[in-house]
Each structure stands twice: as structure tokens, then as C-alpha cells.
mmCIF file of N, CA and C in Angstrom:
data_model
loop_
_atom_site.group_PDB
_atom_site.id
_atom_site.type_symbol
_atom_site.label_atom_id
_atom_site.label_comp_id
_atom_site.label_asym_id
_atom_site.label_seq_id
_atom_site.Cartn_x
_atom_site.Cartn_y
_atom_site.Cartn_z
ATOM 1 N N UNK A 15 33.074 85.961 -121.541
ATOM 2 C CA UNK A 15 33.860 85.019 -120.756
ATOM 3 C C UNK A 15 33.712 83.602 -121.314
ATOM 4 N N UNK A 16 32.495 83.266 -121.721
ATOM 5 C CA UNK A 16 32.247 81.961 -122.322
ATOM 6 C C UNK A 16 33.060 81.760 -123.592
ATOM 7 N N UNK A 17 33.154 82.811 -124.404
ATOM 8 C CA UNK A 17 33.964 82.729 -125.628
ATOM 9 C C UNK A 17 35.446 82.533 -125.315
ATOM 10 N N UNK A 18 35.923 83.239 -124.294
ATOM 11 C CA UNK A 18 37.325 83.092 -123.916
ATOM 12 C C UNK A 18 37.620 81.663 -123.482
ATOM 13 N N UNK A 19 36.750 81.115 -122.643
ATOM 14 C CA UNK A 19 36.962 79.747 -122.183
ATOM 15 C C UNK A 19 36.906 78.762 -123.349
ATOM 16 N N UNK A 20 35.953 78.959 -124.252
ATOM 17 C CA UNK A 20 35.832 78.058 -125.403
ATOM 18 C C UNK A 20 37.089 78.141 -126.262
ATOM 19 N N UNK A 21 37.583 79.354 -126.499
ATOM 20 C CA UNK A 21 38.808 79.512 -127.292
ATOM 21 C C UNK A 21 40.013 78.895 -126.590
ATOM 22 N N UNK A 22 40.097 79.054 -125.268
ATOM 23 C CA UNK A 22 41.183 78.436 -124.509
ATOM 24 C C UNK A 22 41.116 76.915 -124.611
ATOM 25 N N UNK A 23 39.906 76.358 -124.516
ATOM 26 C CA UNK A 23 39.735 74.910 -124.611
ATOM 27 C C UNK A 23 40.150 74.420 -125.993
ATOM 28 N N UNK A 24 39.781 75.129 -127.023
ATOM 29 C CA UNK A 24 40.140 74.730 -128.389
ATOM 30 C C UNK A 24 41.659 74.781 -128.596
ATOM 31 N N UNK A 25 42.283 75.829 -128.099
ATOM 32 C CA UNK A 25 43.743 75.932 -128.219
ATOM 33 C C UNK A 25 44.420 74.813 -127.428
ATOM 34 N N UNK A 26 43.873 74.489 -126.271
ATOM 35 C CA UNK A 26 44.408 73.424 -125.438
ATOM 36 C C UNK A 26 44.306 72.082 -126.161
ATOM 37 N N UNK A 27 43.159 71.830 -126.811
ATOM 38 C CA UNK A 27 42.969 70.576 -127.553
ATOM 39 C C UNK A 27 43.919 70.497 -128.747
ATOM 40 N N UNK A 28 44.153 71.598 -129.392
ATOM 41 C CA UNK A 28 45.085 71.612 -130.526
ATOM 42 C C UNK A 28 46.499 71.285 -130.065
ATOM 43 N N UNK A 29 46.861 71.795 -128.896
ATOM 44 C CA UNK A 29 48.210 71.591 -128.382
ATOM 45 C C UNK A 29 48.406 70.195 -127.797
ATOM 46 N N UNK A 30 47.429 69.694 -127.053
ATOM 47 C CA UNK A 30 47.616 68.446 -126.311
ATOM 48 C C UNK A 30 47.005 67.210 -126.979
ATOM 49 N N UNK A 31 46.159 67.410 -127.994
ATOM 50 C CA UNK A 31 45.557 66.256 -128.669
ATOM 51 C C UNK A 31 45.764 66.307 -130.178
ATOM 52 N N UNK A 32 46.430 67.338 -130.644
ATOM 53 C CA UNK A 32 46.631 67.542 -132.074
ATOM 54 C C UNK A 32 45.285 67.520 -132.820
ATOM 55 N N UNK A 33 44.263 68.089 -132.183
ATOM 56 C CA UNK A 33 42.909 68.116 -132.759
ATOM 57 C C UNK A 33 42.709 69.402 -133.537
ATOM 58 N N UNK A 34 42.045 69.276 -134.671
ATOM 59 C CA UNK A 34 41.693 70.432 -135.485
ATOM 60 C C UNK A 34 40.200 70.687 -135.302
ATOM 61 N N UNK A 35 39.860 71.751 -134.580
ATOM 62 C CA UNK A 35 38.461 72.018 -134.240
ATOM 63 C C UNK A 35 37.780 73.005 -135.177
ATOM 64 N N UNK A 36 38.538 73.657 -136.033
ATOM 65 C CA UNK A 36 37.932 74.635 -136.948
ATOM 66 C C UNK A 36 36.964 73.942 -137.893
ATOM 67 N N UNK A 37 35.755 74.499 -137.972
ATOM 68 C CA UNK A 37 34.734 73.965 -138.862
ATOM 69 C C UNK A 37 34.009 72.738 -138.327
ATOM 70 N N UNK A 38 34.298 72.343 -137.099
ATOM 71 C CA UNK A 38 33.661 71.152 -136.519
ATOM 72 C C UNK A 38 32.502 71.590 -135.615
ATOM 73 N N UNK A 39 31.546 70.702 -135.428
ATOM 74 C CA UNK A 39 30.390 71.011 -134.583
ATOM 75 C C UNK A 39 30.698 70.739 -133.112
ATOM 76 N N UNK A 40 29.758 71.088 -132.261
ATOM 77 C CA UNK A 40 29.935 70.908 -130.820
ATOM 78 C C UNK A 40 30.035 69.434 -130.431
ATOM 79 N N UNK A 41 29.395 68.555 -131.194
ATOM 80 C CA UNK A 41 29.466 67.121 -130.882
ATOM 81 C C UNK A 41 30.895 66.605 -130.975
ATOM 82 N N UNK A 42 31.647 67.134 -131.932
ATOM 83 C CA UNK A 42 33.039 66.720 -132.062
ATOM 84 C C UNK A 42 33.816 67.112 -130.807
ATOM 85 N N UNK A 43 33.572 68.305 -130.299
ATOM 86 C CA UNK A 43 34.245 68.749 -129.076
ATOM 87 C C UNK A 43 33.874 67.858 -127.895
ATOM 88 N N UNK A 44 32.608 67.486 -127.814
ATOM 89 C CA UNK A 44 32.172 66.581 -126.744
ATOM 90 C C UNK A 44 32.893 65.241 -126.889
ATOM 91 N N UNK A 45 32.969 64.742 -128.105
ATOM 92 C CA UNK A 45 33.598 63.437 -128.335
ATOM 93 C C UNK A 45 35.079 63.435 -127.985
ATOM 94 N N UNK A 46 35.812 64.494 -128.346
ATOM 95 C CA UNK A 46 37.238 64.483 -128.011
ATOM 96 C C UNK A 46 37.447 64.667 -126.505
ATOM 97 N N UNK A 47 36.459 65.208 -125.815
ATOM 98 C CA UNK A 47 36.542 65.290 -124.365
ATOM 99 C C UNK A 47 36.207 63.976 -123.677
ATOM 100 N N UNK A 48 35.474 63.112 -124.365
ATOM 101 C CA UNK A 48 35.055 61.840 -123.769
ATOM 102 C C UNK A 48 35.933 60.652 -124.154
ATOM 103 N N UNK A 49 36.732 60.771 -125.200
ATOM 104 C CA UNK A 49 37.551 59.659 -125.680
ATOM 105 C C UNK A 49 38.994 60.099 -125.824
ATOM 106 N N UNK A 50 39.906 59.205 -125.538
ATOM 107 C CA UNK A 50 41.327 59.515 -125.595
ATOM 108 C C UNK A 50 41.857 59.720 -126.991
ATOM 109 N N UNK A 51 41.234 59.061 -127.970
ATOM 110 C CA UNK A 51 41.685 59.214 -129.353
ATOM 111 C C UNK A 51 40.581 58.787 -130.301
ATOM 112 N N UNK A 52 40.828 58.986 -131.576
ATOM 113 C CA UNK A 52 39.832 58.670 -132.597
ATOM 114 C C UNK A 52 39.529 57.175 -132.627
ATOM 115 N N UNK A 53 40.557 56.349 -132.450
ATOM 116 C CA UNK A 53 40.360 54.900 -132.468
ATOM 117 C C UNK A 53 39.415 54.437 -131.367
ATOM 118 N N UNK A 54 39.589 54.965 -130.147
ATOM 119 C CA UNK A 54 38.697 54.596 -129.030
ATOM 120 C C UNK A 54 37.254 54.995 -129.335
ATOM 121 N N UNK A 55 37.107 56.179 -129.887
ATOM 122 C CA UNK A 55 35.764 56.655 -130.239
ATOM 123 C C UNK A 55 35.139 55.732 -131.287
ATOM 124 N N UNK A 56 35.879 55.445 -132.363
ATOM 125 C CA UNK A 56 35.342 54.620 -133.437
ATOM 126 C C UNK A 56 35.012 53.206 -132.948
ATOM 127 N N UNK A 57 35.863 52.643 -132.066
ATOM 128 C CA UNK A 57 35.578 51.312 -131.522
ATOM 129 C C UNK A 57 34.252 51.299 -130.757
ATOM 130 N N UNK A 58 34.010 52.350 -129.979
ATOM 131 C CA UNK A 58 32.750 52.441 -129.231
ATOM 132 C C UNK A 58 31.555 52.530 -130.190
ATOM 133 N N UNK A 59 31.685 53.310 -131.248
ATOM 134 C CA UNK A 59 30.590 53.447 -132.219
ATOM 135 C C UNK A 59 30.360 52.129 -132.966
ATOM 136 N N UNK A 60 31.424 51.380 -133.255
ATOM 137 C CA UNK A 60 31.266 50.075 -133.898
ATOM 138 C C UNK A 60 30.553 49.087 -132.964
ATOM 139 N N UNK A 61 30.912 49.103 -131.675
ATOM 140 C CA UNK A 61 30.236 48.229 -130.699
ATOM 141 C C UNK A 61 28.749 48.553 -130.607
ATOM 142 N N UNK A 62 28.393 49.846 -130.734
ATOM 143 C CA UNK A 62 26.983 50.271 -130.654
ATOM 144 C C UNK A 62 26.267 50.196 -132.005
ATOM 145 N N UNK A 63 26.982 49.748 -133.034
ATOM 146 C CA UNK A 63 26.443 49.664 -134.398
ATOM 147 C C UNK A 63 25.956 51.030 -134.900
ATOM 148 N N UNK A 64 26.710 52.058 -134.574
ATOM 149 C CA UNK A 64 26.412 53.426 -135.022
ATOM 150 C C UNK A 64 27.437 53.798 -136.103
ATOM 151 N N UNK A 65 27.359 53.080 -137.208
ATOM 152 C CA UNK A 65 28.358 53.211 -138.281
ATOM 153 C C UNK A 65 28.371 54.608 -138.902
ATOM 154 N N UNK A 66 27.214 55.273 -138.912
ATOM 155 C CA UNK A 66 27.141 56.606 -139.522
ATOM 156 C C UNK A 66 27.871 57.667 -138.697
ATOM 157 N N UNK A 67 28.227 57.345 -137.451
ATOM 158 C CA UNK A 67 28.903 58.318 -136.580
ATOM 159 C C UNK A 67 30.421 58.138 -136.556
ATOM 160 N N UNK A 68 30.955 57.221 -137.318
ATOM 161 C CA UNK A 68 32.407 56.984 -137.340
ATOM 162 C C UNK A 68 33.138 58.177 -137.943
ATOM 163 N N UNK A 69 34.337 58.438 -137.416
ATOM 164 C CA UNK A 69 35.227 59.442 -137.993
ATOM 165 C C UNK A 69 36.242 58.703 -138.866
ATOM 166 N N UNK A 70 36.166 58.925 -140.167
ATOM 167 C CA UNK A 70 37.013 58.163 -141.095
ATOM 168 C C UNK A 70 38.006 59.026 -141.867
ATOM 169 N N UNK A 71 37.938 60.349 -141.701
ATOM 170 C CA UNK A 71 38.856 61.221 -142.437
ATOM 171 C C UNK A 71 39.913 61.787 -141.486
ATOM 172 N N UNK A 72 41.110 62.071 -142.020
ATOM 173 C CA UNK A 72 42.220 62.527 -141.160
ATOM 174 C C UNK A 72 41.936 63.815 -140.371
ATOM 175 N N UNK A 73 41.100 64.713 -140.895
ATOM 176 C CA UNK A 73 40.873 65.970 -140.168
ATOM 177 C C UNK A 73 40.079 65.754 -138.877
ATOM 178 N N UNK A 74 39.544 64.548 -138.673
ATOM 179 C CA UNK A 74 38.818 64.227 -137.436
ATOM 180 C C UNK A 74 39.658 63.383 -136.478
ATOM 181 N N UNK A 75 40.944 63.279 -136.717
ATOM 182 C CA UNK A 75 41.822 62.501 -135.832
ATOM 183 C C UNK A 75 42.272 63.339 -134.644
ATOM 184 N N UNK A 76 42.410 62.682 -133.511
ATOM 185 C CA UNK A 76 43.004 63.290 -132.319
ATOM 186 C C UNK A 76 43.619 62.198 -131.466
ATOM 187 N N UNK A 77 44.567 62.588 -130.632
ATOM 188 C CA UNK A 77 45.230 61.674 -129.708
ATOM 189 C C UNK A 77 45.712 62.501 -128.514
ATOM 190 N N UNK A 78 45.073 62.340 -127.371
ATOM 191 C CA UNK A 78 45.465 63.092 -126.181
ATOM 192 C C UNK A 78 46.820 62.605 -125.682
ATOM 193 N N UNK A 79 47.639 63.547 -125.185
ATOM 194 C CA UNK A 79 48.945 63.179 -124.651
ATOM 195 C C UNK A 79 48.817 62.435 -123.324
ATOM 196 N N UNK A 80 47.763 62.738 -122.556
ATOM 197 C CA UNK A 80 47.465 61.973 -121.337
ATOM 198 C C UNK A 80 46.008 62.230 -120.928
ATOM 199 N N UNK A 81 45.533 61.420 -120.030
ATOM 200 C CA UNK A 81 44.125 61.506 -119.625
ATOM 201 C C UNK A 81 43.833 62.784 -118.830
ATOM 202 N N UNK A 82 44.823 63.279 -118.123
ATOM 203 C CA UNK A 82 44.632 64.509 -117.350
ATOM 204 C C UNK A 82 44.379 65.696 -118.283
ATOM 205 N N UNK A 83 45.048 65.746 -119.398
ATOM 206 C CA UNK A 83 44.828 66.817 -120.383
ATOM 207 C C UNK A 83 43.417 66.729 -120.951
ATOM 208 N N UNK A 84 42.978 65.508 -121.248
ATOM 209 C CA UNK A 84 41.619 65.320 -121.770
ATOM 210 C C UNK A 84 40.586 65.809 -120.760
ATOM 211 N N UNK A 85 40.778 65.475 -119.500
ATOM 212 C CA UNK A 85 39.856 65.911 -118.458
ATOM 213 C C UNK A 85 39.867 67.432 -118.295
ATOM 214 N N UNK A 86 41.037 68.036 -118.412
ATOM 215 C CA UNK A 86 41.139 69.495 -118.305
ATOM 216 C C UNK A 86 40.391 70.167 -119.459
ATOM 217 N N UNK A 87 40.548 69.649 -120.685
ATOM 218 C CA UNK A 87 39.806 70.168 -121.830
ATOM 219 C C UNK A 87 38.311 70.040 -121.592
ATOM 220 N N UNK A 88 37.898 68.878 -121.154
ATOM 221 C CA UNK A 88 36.476 68.620 -120.912
ATOM 222 C C UNK A 88 35.913 69.599 -119.884
ATOM 223 N N UNK A 89 36.667 69.859 -118.844
ATOM 224 C CA UNK A 89 36.239 70.797 -117.804
ATOM 225 C C UNK A 89 36.099 72.217 -118.359
ATOM 226 N N UNK A 90 37.063 72.654 -119.165
ATOM 227 C CA UNK A 90 36.989 73.992 -119.774
ATOM 228 C C UNK A 90 35.777 74.115 -120.690
ATOM 229 N N UNK A 91 35.530 73.081 -121.495
ATOM 230 C CA UNK A 91 34.404 73.113 -122.431
ATOM 231 C C UNK A 91 33.079 73.146 -121.683
ATOM 232 N N UNK A 92 32.958 72.342 -120.646
ATOM 233 C CA UNK A 92 31.721 72.314 -119.856
ATOM 234 C C UNK A 92 31.513 73.652 -119.150
ATOM 235 N N UNK A 93 32.565 74.229 -118.607
ATOM 236 C CA UNK A 93 32.457 75.532 -117.933
ATOM 237 C C UNK A 93 32.003 76.605 -118.920
ATOM 238 N N UNK A 94 32.523 76.575 -120.140
ATOM 239 C CA UNK A 94 32.110 77.521 -121.173
ATOM 240 C C UNK A 94 30.616 77.371 -121.466
ATOM 241 N N UNK A 95 30.148 76.133 -121.597
ATOM 242 C CA UNK A 95 28.715 75.892 -121.846
ATOM 243 C C UNK A 95 27.857 76.404 -120.695
ATOM 244 N N UNK A 96 28.328 76.204 -119.465
ATOM 245 C CA UNK A 96 27.583 76.689 -118.295
ATOM 246 C C UNK A 96 27.474 78.211 -118.308
ATOM 247 N N UNK A 97 28.542 78.883 -118.678
ATOM 248 C CA UNK A 97 28.522 80.350 -118.723
ATOM 249 C C UNK A 97 27.551 80.832 -119.791
ATOM 250 N N UNK A 98 27.543 80.185 -120.963
ATOM 251 C CA UNK A 98 26.571 80.537 -122.006
ATOM 252 C C UNK A 98 25.146 80.344 -121.492
ATOM 253 N N UNK A 99 24.902 79.225 -120.829
ATOM 254 C CA UNK A 99 23.567 78.933 -120.314
ATOM 255 C C UNK A 99 23.155 79.953 -119.248
ATOM 256 N N UNK A 100 24.071 80.279 -118.356
ATOM 257 C CA UNK A 100 23.778 81.276 -117.330
ATOM 258 C C UNK A 100 23.518 82.649 -117.931
ATOM 259 N N UNK A 101 24.237 82.991 -118.992
ATOM 260 C CA UNK A 101 24.031 84.284 -119.654
ATOM 261 C C UNK A 101 22.612 84.364 -120.213
ATOM 262 N N UNK A 102 22.128 83.277 -120.798
ATOM 263 C CA UNK A 102 20.754 83.259 -121.316
ATOM 264 C C UNK A 102 19.751 83.457 -120.184
ATOM 265 N N UNK A 103 20.005 82.818 -119.047
ATOM 266 C CA UNK A 103 19.124 82.977 -117.896
ATOM 267 C C UNK A 103 19.131 84.423 -117.405
ATOM 268 N N UNK A 104 20.308 85.022 -117.321
ATOM 269 C CA UNK A 104 20.405 86.404 -116.847
ATOM 270 C C UNK A 104 19.729 87.373 -117.806
ATOM 271 N N UNK A 105 19.861 87.137 -119.098
ATOM 272 C CA UNK A 105 19.194 87.998 -120.075
ATOM 273 C C UNK A 105 17.687 87.858 -119.943
ATOM 274 N N UNK A 106 17.213 86.629 -119.775
ATOM 275 C CA UNK A 106 15.778 86.401 -119.583
ATOM 276 C C UNK A 106 15.272 87.084 -118.325
ATOM 277 N N UNK A 107 16.030 86.989 -117.242
ATOM 278 C CA UNK A 107 15.632 87.637 -115.996
ATOM 279 C C UNK A 107 15.597 89.158 -116.158
ATOM 280 N N UNK A 108 16.551 89.717 -116.894
ATOM 281 C CA UNK A 108 16.573 91.164 -117.118
ATOM 282 C C UNK A 108 15.356 91.607 -117.930
ATOM 283 N N UNK A 109 14.974 90.808 -118.932
ATOM 284 C CA UNK A 109 13.800 91.147 -119.746
ATOM 285 C C UNK A 109 12.536 91.099 -118.894
ATOM 286 N N UNK A 110 12.393 90.043 -118.084
ATOM 287 C CA UNK A 110 11.219 89.933 -117.206
ATOM 288 C C UNK A 110 11.191 91.107 -116.229
ATOM 289 N N UNK A 111 12.352 91.478 -115.694
ATOM 290 C CA UNK A 111 12.425 92.615 -114.774
ATOM 291 C C UNK A 111 11.961 93.898 -115.456
ATOM 292 N N UNK A 112 12.379 94.113 -116.703
ATOM 293 C CA UNK A 112 11.965 95.324 -117.442
ATOM 294 C C UNK A 112 10.462 95.343 -117.682
ATOM 295 N N UNK A 113 9.896 94.198 -118.029
ATOM 296 C CA UNK A 113 8.453 94.129 -118.282
ATOM 297 C C UNK A 113 7.679 94.427 -117.007
ATOM 298 N N UNK A 114 8.098 93.822 -115.905
ATOM 299 C CA UNK A 114 7.415 94.065 -114.626
ATOM 300 C C UNK A 114 7.570 95.523 -114.218
ATOM 301 N N UNK A 115 8.754 96.085 -114.385
ATOM 302 C CA UNK A 115 8.984 97.493 -114.039
ATOM 303 C C UNK A 115 8.111 98.417 -114.876
ATOM 304 N N UNK A 116 7.986 98.128 -116.162
ATOM 305 C CA UNK A 116 7.149 98.956 -117.035
ATOM 306 C C UNK A 116 5.689 98.877 -116.605
ATOM 307 N N UNK A 117 5.230 97.683 -116.272
ATOM 308 C CA UNK A 117 3.856 97.498 -115.813
ATOM 309 C C UNK A 117 3.609 98.276 -114.516
ATOM 310 N N UNK A 118 4.531 98.159 -113.567
ATOM 311 C CA UNK A 118 4.380 98.858 -112.287
ATOM 312 C C UNK A 118 4.456 100.378 -112.483
ATOM 313 N N UNK A 119 5.321 100.850 -113.362
ATOM 314 C CA UNK A 119 5.415 102.286 -113.629
ATOM 315 C C UNK A 119 4.122 102.793 -114.253
ATOM 316 N N UNK A 120 3.529 102.009 -115.148
ATOM 317 C CA UNK A 120 2.254 102.393 -115.752
ATOM 318 C C UNK A 120 1.146 102.486 -114.716
ATOM 319 N N UNK A 121 1.089 101.517 -113.820
ATOM 320 C CA UNK A 121 0.072 101.543 -112.758
ATOM 321 C C UNK A 121 0.283 102.732 -111.827
ATOM 322 N N UNK A 122 1.532 103.003 -111.501
ATOM 323 C CA UNK A 122 1.831 104.129 -110.616
ATOM 324 C C UNK A 122 1.454 105.457 -111.280
ATOM 325 N N UNK A 123 1.765 105.597 -112.561
ATOM 326 C CA UNK A 123 1.424 106.826 -113.281
ATOM 327 C C UNK A 123 -0.087 106.993 -113.379
ATOM 328 N N UNK A 124 -0.811 105.918 -113.624
ATOM 329 C CA UNK A 124 -2.275 105.999 -113.707
ATOM 330 C C UNK A 124 -2.872 106.408 -112.375
ATOM 331 N N UNK A 125 -2.364 105.852 -111.274
ATOM 332 C CA UNK A 125 -2.863 106.216 -109.948
ATOM 333 C C UNK A 125 -2.561 107.681 -109.645
ATOM 334 N N UNK A 126 -1.369 108.119 -109.998
ATOM 335 C CA UNK A 126 -1.004 109.519 -109.782
ATOM 336 C C UNK A 126 -1.918 110.441 -110.595
ATOM 337 N N UNK A 127 -2.160 110.090 -111.857
ATOM 338 C CA UNK A 127 -3.019 110.911 -112.711
ATOM 339 C C UNK A 127 -4.447 110.982 -112.176
ATOM 340 N N UNK A 128 -4.943 109.889 -111.610
ATOM 341 C CA UNK A 128 -6.293 109.913 -111.015
ATOM 342 C C UNK A 128 -6.340 110.872 -109.832
ATOM 343 N N UNK A 129 -5.314 110.875 -108.996
ATOM 344 C CA UNK A 129 -5.277 111.781 -107.841
ATOM 345 C C UNK A 129 -5.185 113.237 -108.293
ATOM 346 N N UNK A 130 -4.337 113.520 -109.267
ATOM 347 C CA UNK A 130 -4.137 114.885 -109.744
ATOM 348 C C UNK A 130 -5.386 115.410 -110.440
ATOM 349 N N UNK A 131 -6.095 114.578 -111.149
ATOM 350 C CA UNK A 131 -7.260 115.010 -111.911
ATOM 351 C C UNK A 131 -8.336 115.583 -110.985
ATOM 352 N N UNK A 132 -8.466 115.073 -109.799
ATOM 353 C CA UNK A 132 -9.543 115.520 -108.912
ATOM 354 C C UNK A 132 -9.132 116.694 -108.024
ATOM 355 N N UNK A 133 -7.864 116.974 -107.898
ATOM 356 C CA UNK A 133 -7.434 118.082 -107.053
ATOM 357 C C UNK A 133 -7.740 119.409 -107.731
ATOM 358 N N UNK A 134 -8.575 120.219 -107.132
ATOM 359 C CA UNK A 134 -8.891 121.545 -107.638
ATOM 360 C C UNK A 134 -9.845 121.549 -108.813
ATOM 361 N N UNK A 135 -10.425 120.444 -109.136
ATOM 362 C CA UNK A 135 -11.338 120.382 -110.286
ATOM 363 C C UNK A 135 -12.789 120.293 -109.798
ATOM 364 N N UNK A 136 -13.671 120.760 -110.638
ATOM 365 C CA UNK A 136 -15.105 120.635 -110.367
ATOM 366 C C UNK A 136 -15.550 119.254 -110.802
ATOM 367 N N UNK A 137 -16.441 118.670 -110.017
ATOM 368 C CA UNK A 137 -16.973 117.363 -110.352
ATOM 369 C C UNK A 137 -18.482 117.460 -110.435
ATOM 370 N N UNK A 138 -19.015 116.907 -111.493
ATOM 371 C CA UNK A 138 -20.471 116.860 -111.644
ATOM 372 C C UNK A 138 -20.862 115.385 -111.673
ATOM 373 N N UNK A 139 -21.859 115.034 -110.851
ATOM 374 C CA UNK A 139 -22.305 113.657 -110.790
ATOM 375 C C UNK A 139 -23.823 113.625 -110.873
ATOM 376 N N UNK A 140 -24.338 112.816 -111.774
ATOM 377 C CA UNK A 140 -25.779 112.667 -111.937
ATOM 378 C C UNK A 140 -26.136 111.234 -111.589
ATOM 379 N N UNK A 141 -27.166 111.075 -110.736
ATOM 380 C CA UNK A 141 -27.597 109.724 -110.363
ATOM 381 C C UNK A 141 -29.105 109.720 -110.133
ATOM 382 N N UNK A 142 -29.732 108.574 -110.303
ATOM 383 C CA UNK A 142 -31.189 108.495 -110.066
ATOM 384 C C UNK A 142 -31.475 108.623 -108.583
ATOM 385 N N UNK A 143 -32.567 109.287 -108.223
ATOM 386 C CA UNK A 143 -32.957 109.407 -106.812
ATOM 387 C C UNK A 143 -34.120 108.465 -106.532
ATOM 388 N N UNK A 144 -34.193 107.977 -105.329
ATOM 389 C CA UNK A 144 -35.284 107.120 -104.928
ATOM 390 C C UNK A 144 -34.964 105.644 -104.999
ATOM 391 N N UNK A 145 -33.817 105.234 -105.386
ATOM 392 C CA UNK A 145 -33.470 103.817 -105.441
ATOM 393 C C UNK A 145 -33.542 103.258 -106.847
ATOM 394 N N UNK A 146 -33.085 102.059 -106.975
ATOM 395 C CA UNK A 146 -32.964 101.433 -108.289
ATOM 396 C C UNK A 146 -34.316 101.060 -108.894
ATOM 397 N N UNK A 147 -35.249 100.525 -108.084
ATOM 398 C CA UNK A 147 -36.537 100.063 -108.615
ATOM 399 C C UNK A 147 -37.608 101.155 -108.652
ATOM 400 N N UNK A 148 -37.472 102.160 -107.843
ATOM 401 C CA UNK A 148 -38.485 103.231 -107.829
ATOM 402 C C UNK A 148 -37.806 104.583 -108.001
ATOM 403 N N UNK A 149 -37.469 104.888 -109.219
ATOM 404 C CA UNK A 149 -36.781 106.144 -109.520
ATOM 405 C C UNK A 149 -37.806 107.268 -109.535
ATOM 406 N N UNK A 150 -37.565 108.316 -108.727
ATOM 407 C CA UNK A 150 -38.455 109.468 -108.628
ATOM 408 C C UNK A 150 -37.914 110.677 -109.373
ATOM 409 N N UNK A 151 -36.711 110.587 -109.832
ATOM 410 C CA UNK A 151 -36.117 111.724 -110.519
ATOM 411 C C UNK A 151 -34.611 111.553 -110.605
ATOM 412 N N UNK A 152 -33.970 112.620 -110.938
ATOM 413 C CA UNK A 152 -32.510 112.606 -111.068
ATOM 414 C C UNK A 152 -31.924 113.548 -110.035
ATOM 415 N N UNK A 153 -30.812 113.162 -109.517
ATOM 416 C CA UNK A 153 -30.131 113.978 -108.511
ATOM 417 C C UNK A 153 -28.820 114.503 -109.135
ATOM 418 N N UNK A 154 -28.573 115.754 -108.985
ATOM 419 C CA UNK A 154 -27.383 116.393 -109.534
ATOM 420 C C UNK A 154 -26.522 116.868 -108.380
ATOM 421 N N UNK A 155 -25.240 116.448 -108.382
ATOM 422 C CA UNK A 155 -24.291 116.855 -107.347
ATOM 423 C C UNK A 155 -23.187 117.632 -108.017
ATOM 424 N N UNK A 156 -22.840 118.742 -107.443
ATOM 425 C CA UNK A 156 -21.739 119.562 -107.937
ATOM 426 C C UNK A 156 -20.780 119.734 -106.773
ATOM 427 N N UNK A 157 -19.493 119.410 -106.975
ATOM 428 C CA UNK A 157 -18.527 119.532 -105.877
ATOM 429 C C UNK A 157 -17.193 120.009 -106.427
ATOM 430 N N UNK A 158 -16.398 120.558 -105.531
ATOM 431 C CA UNK A 158 -15.057 121.025 -105.869
ATOM 432 C C UNK A 158 -14.122 120.587 -104.780
ATOM 433 N N UNK A 159 -13.032 119.943 -105.175
ATOM 434 C CA UNK A 159 -12.024 119.481 -104.213
ATOM 435 C C UNK A 159 -11.007 120.600 -104.013
ATOM 436 N N UNK A 160 -10.513 120.749 -102.806
ATOM 437 C CA UNK A 160 -9.521 121.765 -102.472
ATOM 438 C C UNK A 160 -8.245 121.125 -102.016
#
């Protein structure tokens, strides 16, 4: 869905601003959404003394037909970015869910195996008799669970 919106926004910019977006970075898309034309953008960069950010070649020219079109493009581009960001969050949540599920399944299987191991099996237990400090011998217990 994010790709569709991004493609729609690019086609819209080509139609309403005569902008060529192929081969351009995301900053260019942000800039054409924030400025009505290349001249306005360049004037702002000159005022900020950001000469290295000027667009000086014809393939970076654009001119919106009206401000409403520029705002519509900007909205489509921002919505596309939000969908990409949400997709990353959902993928992360799915991965965390799988890890937690695997951990819980492992714990459940271990508990089940402990219960099954003692059902119907003989158990032998050896322990010292007489207490910890005064051992008098060894005690042997033999039991069977039913």
C-alpha cells in the first residue's frame, strides 16, 4: 500500500508540477512538497547560506500549478511514509510475538515432559540420614508412581 501511495504521489507531481522524480532522493520529494517551485526553494537556501543545497540543473526544476496540488502531493507522500513506518512496527511486533511464543512453547513442553517422565516410572532417591552435620548413613528410597 505504501508503494502504491508513493507511486500515486510521484505521478501526481509529474502531472501537476512537471517534476521529474526518477533517480532523485527522498529529500527532493520533501522539497517539492514544501516549496511551490525551484526558485522559491533556491531563494530559501540562499537566505540560509546553504549554497551546496541549491538546485541548478534543469532536471531538478518544478512548478506547482497551485498550492492545493502541492499540499495534496505532500499529504500523499507523508501518508506513504507513515505506512512504511507502521509496516516496520508490525513486522517487529510479529517477530517479538514469535519469540515469546517459542519461549512459552518450550516451557510448556518441558513441564509436560517432567510430568510424563514420572508417571509409571520407578524412582530411586539416595540421601544422607541423620541431618546435614551428623550423617549416620545413607537412606535409599524406591518408589513407583501410578
